[in-house]
Amino acid sequence: MKTLATSALALAAVLFAGSAQAQAQQPTVQHGAPIAGLCALNLQGVFARSTAGQGLNARLQQLQQEIAGELAPYQQTIDAEDQALSNSGASLSDAERQQRGQALQQRFAEFQQLRQTRLQELEYTEFMQRRALGAAVDPIVAAVYQERGCSILLNRGEVFYLNPQMEISELVLQRLNQQLPSLPAFNRMPVPAQQQ
């Protein structure tokens, strides 16, 4: 037991030393002068780090749990009926077995349809809420773009290195959090008929 603990400790020390050495070998990047008119924005990062975006994700998780809770009894009933049908053996006639099997298939099809409907509602709700978040951030990005004298706005996710002075993500994030600390409360939304 002591040998195992000593080996594990030695392995951890080697891994830590290797990790520290790898970090020490990474070059320090010296940025050139900022390019006038060139700016970059990590919009996905802004959404993910904003208080409204975090609230949106938390609420979507709650809705997923609500859907799972709604569907669980249906699934359990179907599973129990399937198990009972499988365990019935020769106690059922062929006609009765076929009738119960068809009824089970019908309930399963209804369950599948309900699950599909709930998932479509969740996707539609997420789409609409993310669209509202995007609509809120658009004028902020436009204002920061003009204030900073940008001529080109790059997607930060597509740029490997960037002089931090050309990055506008933090400023956009701060203003979004001030102007929209959270989205209005929302529930699962039915999908309009033309989009189903």
Short mmCIF file of N, CA and C in Angstrom, two decimals:
data_model
loop_
_atom_site.label_atom_id
_atom_site.label_comp_id
_atom_site.label_asym_id
_atom_site.label_seq_id
_atom_site.Cartn_x
_atom_site.Cartn_y
_atom_site.Cartn_z
N MET A 1 0.83 -1.19 0.00
CA MET A 1 0.00 0.00 0.00
C MET A 1 0.87 1.26 0.00
N LYS A 2 1.95 1.23 0.82
CA LYS A 2 2.85 2.37 0.90
C LYS A 2 3.57 2.57 -0.43
N THR A 3 3.94 1.47 -1.09
CA THR A 3 4.62 1.54 -2.38
C THR A 3 3.71 2.17 -3.43
N LEU A 4 2.42 1.82 -3.41
CA LEU A 4 1.46 2.37 -4.35
C LEU A 4 1.32 3.87 -4.15
N ALA A 5 1.24 4.31 -2.90
CA ALA A 5 1.11 5.73 -2.60
C ALA A 5 2.36 6.49 -3.04
N THR A 6 3.53 5.91 -2.80
CA THR A 6 4.79 6.53 -3.20
C THR A 6 4.87 6.64 -4.72
N SER A 7 4.44 5.59 -5.44
CA SER A 7 4.46 5.60 -6.90
C SER A 7 3.52 6.67 -7.44
N ALA A 8 2.35 6.78 -6.83
CA ALA A 8 1.38 7.79 -7.28
C ALA A 8 1.92 9.18 -7.05
N LEU A 9 2.59 9.40 -5.90
CA LEU A 9 3.17 10.70 -5.59
C LEU A 9 4.28 11.03 -6.58
N ALA A 10 5.11 10.05 -6.91
CA ALA A 10 6.20 10.25 -7.87
C ALA A 10 5.65 10.59 -9.25
N LEU A 11 4.59 9.88 -9.66
CA LEU A 11 3.98 10.15 -10.96
C LEU A 11 3.41 11.56 -11.00
N ALA A 12 2.75 11.98 -9.92
CA ALA A 12 2.18 13.32 -9.87
C ALA A 12 3.28 14.38 -9.97
N ALA A 13 4.41 14.14 -9.31
CA ALA A 13 5.53 15.08 -9.36
C ALA A 13 6.08 15.20 -10.77
N VAL A 14 6.22 14.06 -11.47
CA VAL A 14 6.72 14.07 -12.84
C VAL A 14 5.76 14.83 -13.76
N LEU A 15 4.45 14.55 -13.61
CA LEU A 15 3.47 15.23 -14.44
C LEU A 15 3.46 16.72 -14.18
N PHE A 16 3.57 17.12 -12.90
CA PHE A 16 3.58 18.54 -12.56
C PHE A 16 4.81 19.21 -13.15
N ALA A 17 5.95 18.55 -13.04
CA ALA A 17 7.20 19.10 -13.58
C ALA A 17 7.10 19.26 -15.09
N GLY A 18 6.51 18.25 -15.75
CA GLY A 18 6.35 18.33 -17.20
C GLY A 18 5.42 19.46 -17.60
N SER A 19 4.35 19.64 -16.83
CA SER A 19 3.39 20.70 -17.11
C SER A 19 4.03 22.07 -16.90
N ALA A 20 4.78 22.22 -15.81
CA ALA A 20 5.45 23.49 -15.54
C ALA A 20 6.48 23.79 -16.62
N GLN A 21 7.19 22.75 -17.08
CA GLN A 21 8.19 22.94 -18.12
C GLN A 21 7.52 23.35 -19.43
N ALA A 22 6.39 22.74 -19.75
CA ALA A 22 5.67 23.09 -20.98
C ALA A 22 5.18 24.53 -20.93
N GLN A 23 4.72 24.96 -19.75
CA GLN A 23 4.27 26.34 -19.63
C GLN A 23 5.44 27.31 -19.75
N ALA A 24 6.59 26.93 -19.21
CA ALA A 24 7.77 27.79 -19.29
C ALA A 24 8.28 27.90 -20.72
N GLN A 25 8.04 26.88 -21.56
CA GLN A 25 8.54 26.89 -22.92
C GLN A 25 7.66 27.69 -23.87
N GLN A 26 6.43 28.02 -23.46
CA GLN A 26 5.55 28.78 -24.35
C GLN A 26 6.12 30.19 -24.52
N PRO A 27 6.21 30.66 -25.76
CA PRO A 27 6.80 31.97 -25.99
C PRO A 27 5.86 33.09 -25.53
N THR A 28 6.45 34.16 -25.08
CA THR A 28 5.70 35.36 -24.75
C THR A 28 5.50 36.13 -26.04
N VAL A 29 4.27 36.45 -26.33
CA VAL A 29 3.96 37.14 -27.58
C VAL A 29 4.06 38.64 -27.37
N GLN A 30 4.84 39.27 -28.20
CA GLN A 30 4.95 40.72 -28.20
C GLN A 30 4.09 41.22 -29.36
N HIS A 31 3.06 41.96 -29.03
CA HIS A 31 2.15 42.46 -30.06
C HIS A 31 2.75 43.69 -30.74
N GLY A 32 2.47 43.80 -32.02
CA GLY A 32 2.81 45.02 -32.73
C GLY A 32 1.82 46.12 -32.36
N ALA A 33 2.03 47.25 -32.95
CA ALA A 33 1.13 48.39 -32.67
C ALA A 33 -0.28 48.05 -33.13
N PRO A 34 -1.28 48.53 -32.42
CA PRO A 34 -2.65 48.28 -32.87
C PRO A 34 -2.87 48.89 -34.25
N ILE A 35 -3.66 48.22 -35.05
CA ILE A 35 -3.96 48.71 -36.40
C ILE A 35 -5.20 49.60 -36.29
N ALA A 36 -5.05 50.82 -36.70
CA ALA A 36 -6.16 51.77 -36.62
C ALA A 36 -7.34 51.27 -37.44
N GLY A 37 -8.52 51.31 -36.85
CA GLY A 37 -9.74 50.93 -37.55
C GLY A 37 -10.04 49.44 -37.55
N LEU A 38 -9.13 48.62 -37.02
CA LEU A 38 -9.35 47.18 -36.99
C LEU A 38 -9.71 46.77 -35.57
N CYS A 39 -10.88 46.14 -35.42
CA CYS A 39 -11.36 45.73 -34.11
C CYS A 39 -11.79 44.27 -34.18
N ALA A 40 -11.89 43.65 -33.02
CA ALA A 40 -12.32 42.25 -32.95
C ALA A 40 -13.30 42.09 -31.80
N LEU A 41 -14.24 41.16 -32.00
CA LEU A 41 -15.29 40.90 -31.01
C LEU A 41 -15.53 39.41 -30.90
N ASN A 42 -15.55 38.92 -29.68
CA ASN A 42 -15.91 37.53 -29.42
C ASN A 42 -17.37 37.54 -28.97
N LEU A 43 -18.29 37.54 -29.92
CA LEU A 43 -19.70 37.66 -29.61
C LEU A 43 -20.22 36.47 -28.84
N GLN A 44 -19.79 35.26 -29.21
CA GLN A 44 -20.22 34.07 -28.47
C GLN A 44 -19.77 34.14 -27.02
N GLY A 45 -18.56 34.62 -26.81
CA GLY A 45 -18.05 34.78 -25.45
C GLY A 45 -18.83 35.81 -24.67
N VAL A 46 -19.21 36.90 -25.34
CA VAL A 46 -20.03 37.93 -24.70
C VAL A 46 -21.36 37.34 -24.26
N PHE A 47 -22.01 36.60 -25.16
CA PHE A 47 -23.29 35.98 -24.82
C PHE A 47 -23.13 35.01 -23.64
N ALA A 48 -22.09 34.18 -23.68
CA ALA A 48 -21.90 33.17 -22.65
C ALA A 48 -21.58 33.78 -21.29
N ARG A 49 -20.85 34.89 -21.27
CA ARG A 49 -20.44 35.50 -20.01
C ARG A 49 -21.41 36.55 -19.51
N SER A 50 -22.33 36.99 -20.34
CA SER A 50 -23.28 38.02 -19.89
C SER A 50 -24.24 37.44 -18.86
N THR A 51 -24.73 38.30 -18.00
CA THR A 51 -25.69 37.83 -16.99
C THR A 51 -26.98 37.36 -17.66
N ALA A 52 -27.40 38.04 -18.72
CA ALA A 52 -28.61 37.62 -19.44
C ALA A 52 -28.39 36.27 -20.11
N GLY A 53 -27.21 36.06 -20.70
CA GLY A 53 -26.91 34.79 -21.35
C GLY A 53 -26.83 33.65 -20.35
N GLN A 54 -26.24 33.90 -19.19
CA GLN A 54 -26.18 32.87 -18.16
C GLN A 54 -27.57 32.55 -17.62
N GLY A 55 -28.39 33.59 -17.46
CA GLY A 55 -29.77 33.37 -17.02
C GLY A 55 -30.56 32.58 -18.05
N LEU A 56 -30.32 32.89 -19.33
CA LEU A 56 -30.98 32.15 -20.41
C LEU A 56 -30.62 30.68 -20.35
N ASN A 57 -29.33 30.38 -20.21
CA ASN A 57 -28.90 28.98 -20.15
C ASN A 57 -29.47 28.26 -18.94
N ALA A 58 -29.51 28.95 -17.80
CA ALA A 58 -30.06 28.33 -16.59
C ALA A 58 -31.55 28.03 -16.77
N ARG A 59 -32.28 28.97 -17.37
CA ARG A 59 -33.72 28.75 -17.57
C ARG A 59 -33.97 27.63 -18.57
N LEU A 60 -33.15 27.54 -19.61
CA LEU A 60 -33.30 26.46 -20.58
C LEU A 60 -33.07 25.10 -19.92
N GLN A 61 -32.11 25.04 -19.00
CA GLN A 61 -31.89 23.79 -18.28
C GLN A 61 -33.10 23.44 -17.42
N GLN A 62 -33.71 24.45 -16.80
CA GLN A 62 -34.92 24.20 -16.01
C GLN A 62 -36.03 23.66 -16.90
N LEU A 63 -36.18 24.24 -18.09
CA LEU A 63 -37.22 23.78 -19.00
C LEU A 63 -36.95 22.35 -19.46
N GLN A 64 -35.68 22.02 -19.68
CA GLN A 64 -35.33 20.64 -20.04
C GLN A 64 -35.73 19.68 -18.92
N GLN A 65 -35.47 20.08 -17.69
CA GLN A 65 -35.84 19.24 -16.56
C GLN A 65 -37.36 19.10 -16.44
N GLU A 66 -38.09 20.19 -16.71
CA GLU A 66 -39.55 20.11 -16.69
C GLU A 66 -40.06 19.12 -17.73
N ILE A 67 -39.48 19.18 -18.92
CA ILE A 67 -39.88 18.26 -19.98
C ILE A 67 -39.57 16.83 -19.58
N ALA A 68 -38.39 16.61 -19.04
CA ALA A 68 -38.02 15.26 -18.60
C ALA A 68 -38.99 14.76 -17.53
N GLY A 69 -39.37 15.65 -16.62
CA GLY A 69 -40.32 15.27 -15.58
C GLY A 69 -41.70 14.96 -16.13
N GLU A 70 -42.09 15.70 -17.16
CA GLU A 70 -43.39 15.47 -17.79
C GLU A 70 -43.39 14.13 -18.55
N LEU A 71 -42.29 13.82 -19.21
CA LEU A 71 -42.24 12.62 -20.04
C LEU A 71 -41.96 11.34 -19.26
N ALA A 72 -41.32 11.45 -18.12
CA ALA A 72 -40.92 10.26 -17.36
C ALA A 72 -42.09 9.34 -17.03
N PRO A 73 -43.24 9.83 -16.55
CA PRO A 73 -44.34 8.90 -16.24
C PRO A 73 -44.85 8.14 -17.47
N TYR A 74 -44.87 8.80 -18.61
CA TYR A 74 -45.28 8.12 -19.85
C TYR A 74 -44.32 6.98 -20.17
N GLN A 75 -43.03 7.29 -20.08
CA GLN A 75 -42.01 6.28 -20.37
C GLN A 75 -42.10 5.12 -19.40
N GLN A 76 -42.31 5.42 -18.12
CA GLN A 76 -42.41 4.36 -17.12
C GLN A 76 -43.63 3.47 -17.36
N THR A 77 -44.75 4.08 -17.72
CA THR A 77 -45.96 3.31 -18.00
C THR A 77 -45.75 2.39 -19.20
N ILE A 78 -45.13 2.92 -20.23
CA ILE A 78 -44.86 2.13 -21.44
C ILE A 78 -43.90 0.98 -21.11
N ASP A 79 -42.86 1.28 -20.35
CA ASP A 79 -41.90 0.24 -19.97
C ASP A 79 -42.57 -0.85 -19.13
N ALA A 80 -43.44 -0.44 -18.19
CA ALA A 80 -44.12 -1.41 -17.34
C ALA A 80 -45.06 -2.30 -18.15
N GLU A 81 -45.78 -1.70 -19.09
CA GLU A 81 -46.70 -2.47 -19.94
C GLU A 81 -45.92 -3.42 -20.85
N ASP A 82 -44.81 -2.95 -21.37
CA ASP A 82 -43.97 -3.80 -22.21
C ASP A 82 -43.44 -4.99 -21.41
N GLN A 83 -43.00 -4.72 -20.19
CA GLN A 83 -42.49 -5.79 -19.33
C GLN A 83 -43.61 -6.78 -18.98
N ALA A 84 -44.78 -6.25 -18.67
CA ALA A 84 -45.91 -7.13 -18.34
C ALA A 84 -46.28 -8.00 -19.53
N LEU A 85 -46.27 -7.42 -20.73
CA LEU A 85 -46.59 -8.17 -21.94
C LEU A 85 -45.54 -9.25 -22.19
N SER A 86 -44.28 -8.92 -21.96
CA SER A 86 -43.20 -9.90 -22.14
C SER A 86 -43.29 -11.03 -21.13
N ASN A 87 -43.71 -10.70 -19.91
CA ASN A 87 -43.78 -11.71 -18.84
C ASN A 87 -45.06 -12.54 -18.87
N SER A 88 -46.01 -12.16 -19.70
CA SER A 88 -47.31 -12.85 -19.69
C SER A 88 -47.23 -14.27 -20.22
N GLY A 89 -46.21 -14.55 -21.02
CA GLY A 89 -46.00 -15.91 -21.52
C GLY A 89 -47.22 -16.45 -22.23
N ALA A 90 -47.60 -17.66 -21.88
CA ALA A 90 -48.70 -18.36 -22.56
C ALA A 90 -50.05 -18.02 -21.95
N SER A 91 -50.09 -17.13 -20.94
CA SER A 91 -51.37 -16.83 -20.30
C SER A 91 -52.29 -16.00 -21.18
N LEU A 92 -51.75 -15.42 -22.26
CA LEU A 92 -52.57 -14.62 -23.18
C LEU A 92 -52.77 -15.38 -24.48
N SER A 93 -53.93 -15.20 -25.05
CA SER A 93 -54.17 -15.76 -26.39
C SER A 93 -53.42 -14.91 -27.40
N ASP A 94 -53.24 -15.45 -28.59
CA ASP A 94 -52.55 -14.69 -29.64
C ASP A 94 -53.28 -13.41 -29.96
N ALA A 95 -54.60 -13.46 -30.02
CA ALA A 95 -55.41 -12.27 -30.32
C ALA A 95 -55.24 -11.22 -29.23
N GLU A 96 -55.27 -11.65 -27.97
CA GLU A 96 -55.12 -10.71 -26.86
C GLU A 96 -53.71 -10.12 -26.84
N ARG A 97 -52.70 -10.95 -27.09
CA ARG A 97 -51.32 -10.47 -27.14
C ARG A 97 -51.15 -9.44 -28.27
N GLN A 98 -51.74 -9.73 -29.41
CA GLN A 98 -51.65 -8.81 -30.55
C GLN A 98 -52.36 -7.49 -30.22
N GLN A 99 -53.52 -7.57 -29.61
CA GLN A 99 -54.29 -6.37 -29.27
C GLN A 99 -53.50 -5.51 -28.28
N ARG A 100 -52.95 -6.14 -27.23
CA ARG A 100 -52.16 -5.38 -26.25
C ARG A 100 -50.88 -4.83 -26.87
N GLY A 101 -50.28 -5.59 -27.77
CA GLY A 101 -49.08 -5.11 -28.46
C GLY A 101 -49.36 -3.90 -29.31
N GLN A 102 -50.50 -3.92 -30.02
CA GLN A 102 -50.87 -2.77 -30.85
C GLN A 102 -51.18 -1.55 -29.98
N ALA A 103 -51.84 -1.77 -28.85
CA ALA A 103 -52.14 -0.66 -27.94
C ALA A 103 -50.84 -0.07 -27.39
N LEU A 104 -49.89 -0.93 -27.08
CA LEU A 104 -48.59 -0.47 -26.59
C LEU A 104 -47.86 0.33 -27.67
N GLN A 105 -47.89 -0.15 -28.89
CA GLN A 105 -47.26 0.58 -30.00
C GLN A 105 -47.91 1.96 -30.18
N GLN A 106 -49.23 2.00 -30.04
CA GLN A 106 -49.94 3.28 -30.18
C GLN A 106 -49.52 4.25 -29.07
N ARG A 107 -49.44 3.76 -27.83
CA ARG A 107 -49.01 4.62 -26.72
C ARG A 107 -47.56 5.09 -26.93
N PHE A 108 -46.73 4.19 -27.43
CA PHE A 108 -45.34 4.57 -27.68
C PHE A 108 -45.26 5.64 -28.78
N ALA A 109 -46.05 5.50 -29.82
CA ALA A 109 -46.08 6.50 -30.90
C ALA A 109 -46.55 7.85 -30.35
N GLU A 110 -47.56 7.83 -29.48
CA GLU A 110 -48.05 9.08 -28.87
C GLU A 110 -46.97 9.71 -28.00
N PHE A 111 -46.25 8.86 -27.26
CA PHE A 111 -45.15 9.34 -26.42
C PHE A 111 -44.07 9.99 -27.29
N GLN A 112 -43.71 9.32 -28.38
CA GLN A 112 -42.68 9.85 -29.29
C GLN A 112 -43.12 11.20 -29.86
N GLN A 113 -44.38 11.32 -30.22
CA GLN A 113 -44.90 12.57 -30.77
C GLN A 113 -44.85 13.67 -29.71
N LEU A 114 -45.27 13.36 -28.49
CA LEU A 114 -45.22 14.34 -27.41
C LEU A 114 -43.79 14.78 -27.14
N ARG A 115 -42.87 13.83 -27.10
CA ARG A 115 -41.46 14.17 -26.87
C ARG A 115 -40.93 15.07 -27.99
N GLN A 116 -41.27 14.72 -29.23
CA GLN A 116 -40.82 15.53 -30.37
C GLN A 116 -41.39 16.95 -30.29
N THR A 117 -42.65 17.05 -29.92
CA THR A 117 -43.29 18.37 -29.79
C THR A 117 -42.60 19.20 -28.72
N ARG A 118 -42.33 18.59 -27.56
CA ARG A 118 -41.68 19.32 -26.47
C ARG A 118 -40.27 19.76 -26.85
N LEU A 119 -39.54 18.91 -27.55
CA LEU A 119 -38.20 19.29 -27.98
C LEU A 119 -38.23 20.42 -29.01
N GLN A 120 -39.20 20.39 -29.90
CA GLN A 120 -39.35 21.48 -30.87
C GLN A 120 -39.70 22.78 -30.16
N GLU A 121 -40.56 22.69 -29.15
CA GLU A 121 -40.91 23.88 -28.38
C GLU A 121 -39.69 24.44 -27.68
N LEU A 122 -38.87 23.56 -27.12
CA LEU A 122 -37.66 24.01 -26.43
C LEU A 122 -36.69 24.67 -27.41
N GLU A 123 -36.50 24.06 -28.57
CA GLU A 123 -35.61 24.64 -29.58
C GLU A 123 -36.12 25.99 -30.05
N TYR A 124 -37.42 26.09 -30.27
CA TYR A 124 -38.01 27.35 -30.71
C TYR A 124 -37.86 28.42 -29.62
N THR A 125 -38.09 28.03 -28.38
CA THR A 125 -37.94 28.97 -27.26
C THR A 125 -36.51 29.47 -27.18
N GLU A 126 -35.56 28.56 -27.29
CA GLU A 126 -34.15 28.96 -27.26
C GLU A 126 -33.84 29.91 -28.42
N PHE A 127 -34.32 29.58 -29.60
CA PHE A 127 -34.08 30.43 -30.77
C PHE A 127 -34.61 31.84 -30.53
N MET A 128 -35.84 31.94 -30.04
CA MET A 128 -36.46 33.24 -29.83
C MET A 128 -35.74 34.04 -28.74
N GLN A 129 -35.32 33.39 -27.68
CA GLN A 129 -34.64 34.09 -26.59
C GLN A 129 -33.23 34.52 -27.02
N ARG A 130 -32.55 33.69 -27.79
CA ARG A 130 -31.22 34.08 -28.28
C ARG A 130 -31.35 35.22 -29.30
N ARG A 131 -32.43 35.21 -30.05
CA ARG A 131 -32.68 36.31 -30.98
C ARG A 131 -32.91 37.62 -30.21
N ALA A 132 -33.63 37.55 -29.10
CA ALA A 132 -33.85 38.74 -28.27
C ALA A 132 -32.53 39.24 -27.68
N LEU A 133 -31.68 38.32 -27.26
CA LEU A 133 -30.37 38.69 -26.74
C LEU A 133 -29.53 39.34 -27.84
N GLY A 134 -29.59 38.76 -29.04
CA GLY A 134 -28.87 39.34 -30.17
C GLY A 134 -29.37 40.74 -30.53
N ALA A 135 -30.69 40.92 -30.47
CA ALA A 135 -31.27 42.23 -30.77
C ALA A 135 -30.82 43.28 -29.74
N ALA A 136 -30.63 42.84 -28.50
CA ALA A 136 -30.18 43.77 -27.46
C ALA A 136 -28.71 44.15 -27.64
N VAL A 137 -27.90 43.21 -28.12
CA VAL A 137 -26.47 43.49 -28.24
C VAL A 137 -26.13 44.24 -29.53
N ASP A 138 -26.96 44.13 -30.56
CA ASP A 138 -26.65 44.78 -31.85
C ASP A 138 -26.38 46.28 -31.72
N PRO A 139 -27.25 47.06 -31.08
CA PRO A 139 -26.96 48.50 -30.98
C PRO A 139 -25.74 48.80 -30.11
N ILE A 140 -25.47 47.93 -29.15
CA ILE A 140 -24.28 48.13 -28.31
C ILE A 140 -23.02 47.94 -29.14
N VAL A 141 -23.00 46.88 -29.95
CA VAL A 141 -21.84 46.63 -30.82
C VAL A 141 -21.67 47.79 -31.80
N ALA A 142 -22.77 48.25 -32.37
CA ALA A 142 -22.69 49.37 -33.33
C ALA A 142 -22.14 50.63 -32.65
N ALA A 143 -22.58 50.90 -31.43
CA ALA A 143 -22.11 52.09 -30.72
C ALA A 143 -20.62 51.98 -30.40
N VAL A 144 -20.19 50.84 -29.89
CA VAL A 144 -18.77 50.64 -29.55
C VAL A 144 -17.92 50.69 -30.83
N TYR A 145 -18.41 50.11 -31.89
CA TYR A 145 -17.72 50.14 -33.19
C TYR A 145 -17.45 51.58 -33.60
N GLN A 146 -18.46 52.43 -33.49
CA GLN A 146 -18.29 53.83 -33.89
C GLN A 146 -17.40 54.58 -32.91
N GLU A 147 -17.59 54.36 -31.62
CA GLU A 147 -16.77 55.06 -30.61
C GLU A 147 -15.29 54.74 -30.77
N ARG A 148 -14.99 53.50 -31.06
CA ARG A 148 -13.59 53.08 -31.18
C ARG A 148 -13.02 53.38 -32.56
N GLY A 149 -13.82 53.92 -33.46
CA GLY A 149 -13.35 54.27 -34.80
C GLY A 149 -12.99 53.05 -35.64
N CYS A 150 -13.75 51.98 -35.47
CA CYS A 150 -13.47 50.76 -36.22
C CYS A 150 -13.88 50.92 -37.68
N SER A 151 -13.11 50.32 -38.55
CA SER A 151 -13.45 50.24 -39.97
C SER A 151 -13.78 48.81 -40.36
N ILE A 152 -13.21 47.85 -39.62
CA ILE A 152 -13.44 46.43 -39.82
C ILE A 152 -13.62 45.79 -38.44
N LEU A 153 -14.62 44.94 -38.34
CA LEU A 153 -14.84 44.21 -37.08
C LEU A 153 -14.68 42.72 -37.38
N LEU A 154 -13.64 42.12 -36.78
CA LEU A 154 -13.35 40.71 -36.98
C LEU A 154 -13.99 39.86 -35.89
N ASN A 155 -14.28 38.63 -36.26
CA ASN A 155 -14.73 37.65 -35.28
C ASN A 155 -13.49 37.18 -34.53
N ARG A 156 -13.44 37.43 -33.23
CA ARG A 156 -12.26 37.11 -32.43
C ARG A 156 -11.94 35.61 -32.46
N GLY A 157 -12.95 34.78 -32.63
CA GLY A 157 -12.73 33.35 -32.69
C GLY A 157 -11.95 32.90 -33.90
N GLU A 158 -11.85 33.74 -34.92
CA GLU A 158 -11.14 33.40 -36.15
C GLU A 158 -9.72 33.98 -36.18
N VAL A 159 -9.33 34.68 -35.12
CA VAL A 159 -8.04 35.34 -35.09
C VAL A 159 -7.16 34.66 -34.05
N PHE A 160 -5.97 34.26 -34.44
CA PHE A 160 -5.08 33.52 -33.53
C PHE A 160 -4.47 34.45 -32.48
N TYR A 161 -3.82 35.49 -32.90
CA TYR A 161 -3.26 36.50 -31.99
C TYR A 161 -3.86 37.84 -32.34
N LEU A 162 -4.00 38.68 -31.32
CA LEU A 162 -4.59 40.00 -31.54
C LEU A 162 -4.07 40.93 -30.46
N ASN A 163 -3.69 42.12 -30.85
CA ASN A 163 -3.31 43.12 -29.89
C ASN A 163 -4.55 43.42 -29.03
N PRO A 164 -4.45 43.28 -27.72
CA PRO A 164 -5.62 43.47 -26.85
C PRO A 164 -6.28 44.84 -26.98
N GLN A 165 -5.55 45.83 -27.47
CA GLN A 165 -6.13 47.16 -27.63
C GLN A 165 -7.17 47.20 -28.75
N MET A 166 -7.16 46.19 -29.60
CA MET A 166 -8.13 46.15 -30.72
C MET A 166 -9.36 45.32 -30.36
N GLU A 167 -9.38 44.72 -29.18
CA GLU A 167 -10.47 43.87 -28.71
C GLU A 167 -11.55 44.74 -28.07
N ILE A 168 -12.81 44.56 -28.48
CA ILE A 168 -13.90 45.34 -27.90
C ILE A 168 -14.87 44.47 -27.09
N SER A 169 -14.58 43.21 -26.92
CA SER A 169 -15.51 42.27 -26.27
C SER A 169 -15.85 42.68 -24.84
N GLU A 170 -14.85 43.06 -24.06
CA GLU A 170 -15.11 43.40 -22.65
C GLU A 170 -16.01 44.61 -22.53
N LEU A 171 -15.79 45.61 -23.37
CA LEU A 171 -16.63 46.81 -23.32
C LEU A 171 -18.07 46.47 -23.72
N VAL A 172 -18.24 45.65 -24.74
CA VAL A 172 -19.58 45.22 -25.16
C VAL A 172 -20.24 44.43 -24.04
N LEU A 173 -19.49 43.54 -23.40
CA LEU A 173 -20.02 42.75 -22.29
C LEU A 173 -20.48 43.65 -21.14
N GLN A 174 -19.66 44.61 -20.76
CA GLN A 174 -20.02 45.52 -19.66
C GLN A 174 -21.32 46.26 -19.97
N ARG A 175 -21.42 46.77 -21.17
CA ARG A 175 -22.62 47.54 -21.53
C ARG A 175 -23.86 46.64 -21.64
N LEU A 176 -23.67 45.44 -22.16
CA LEU A 176 -24.80 44.51 -22.23
C LEU A 176 -25.31 44.18 -20.83
N ASN A 177 -24.38 43.93 -19.90
CA ASN A 177 -24.78 43.62 -18.53
C ASN A 177 -25.50 44.80 -17.87
N GLN A 178 -25.10 46.03 -18.23
CA GLN A 178 -25.77 47.21 -17.68
C GLN A 178 -27.16 47.38 -18.28
N GLN A 179 -27.26 47.25 -19.59
CA GLN A 179 -28.52 47.52 -20.27
C GLN A 179 -29.50 46.36 -20.20
N LEU A 180 -29.01 45.15 -20.12
CA LEU A 180 -29.89 43.98 -20.08
C LEU A 180 -29.33 42.97 -19.06
N PRO A 181 -29.55 43.26 -17.77
CA PRO A 181 -29.02 42.33 -16.77
C PRO A 181 -29.66 40.94 -16.85
N SER A 182 -30.88 40.88 -17.37
CA SER A 182 -31.53 39.59 -17.56
C SER A 182 -32.61 39.73 -18.62
N LEU A 183 -32.94 38.61 -19.23
CA LEU A 183 -34.05 38.59 -20.16
C LEU A 183 -35.35 38.55 -19.36
N PRO A 184 -36.43 39.04 -19.92
CA PRO A 184 -37.71 38.90 -19.22
C PRO A 184 -38.01 37.41 -19.00
N ALA A 185 -38.75 37.12 -17.93
CA ALA A 185 -39.08 35.72 -17.62
C ALA A 185 -39.77 35.09 -18.83
N PHE A 186 -39.45 33.84 -19.07
CA PHE A 186 -40.05 33.14 -20.21
C PHE A 186 -40.30 31.69 -19.87
N ASN A 187 -41.26 31.12 -20.58
CA ASN A 187 -41.59 29.71 -20.49
C ASN A 187 -41.44 29.09 -21.86
N ARG A 188 -41.66 27.80 -21.92
CA ARG A 188 -41.59 27.09 -23.20
C ARG A 188 -42.66 27.66 -24.12
N MET A 189 -42.27 27.88 -25.36
CA MET A 189 -43.18 28.51 -26.33
C MET A 189 -43.65 27.50 -27.36
N PRO A 190 -44.94 27.51 -27.70
CA PRO A 190 -45.40 26.63 -28.77
C PRO A 190 -44.83 27.09 -30.11
N VAL A 191 -44.52 26.13 -30.95
CA VAL A 191 -43.98 26.44 -32.27
C VAL A 191 -45.13 26.87 -33.17
N PRO A 192 -45.01 28.04 -33.83
CA PRO A 192 -46.08 28.44 -34.76
C PRO A 192 -46.30 27.37 -35.84
N ALA A 193 -47.53 27.23 -36.27
CA ALA A 193 -47.90 26.16 -37.21
C ALA A 193 -47.06 26.19 -38.48
N GLN A 194 -46.76 27.36 -39.02
CA GLN A 194 -46.01 27.44 -40.28
C GLN A 194 -44.57 27.01 -40.12
N GLN A 195 -44.03 26.94 -38.88
CA GLN A 195 -42.65 26.54 -38.67
C GLN A 195 -42.51 25.09 -38.26
N GLN A 196 -43.60 24.39 -38.02
CA GLN A 196 -43.51 23.01 -37.58
C GLN A 196 -43.14 22.09 -38.72
#
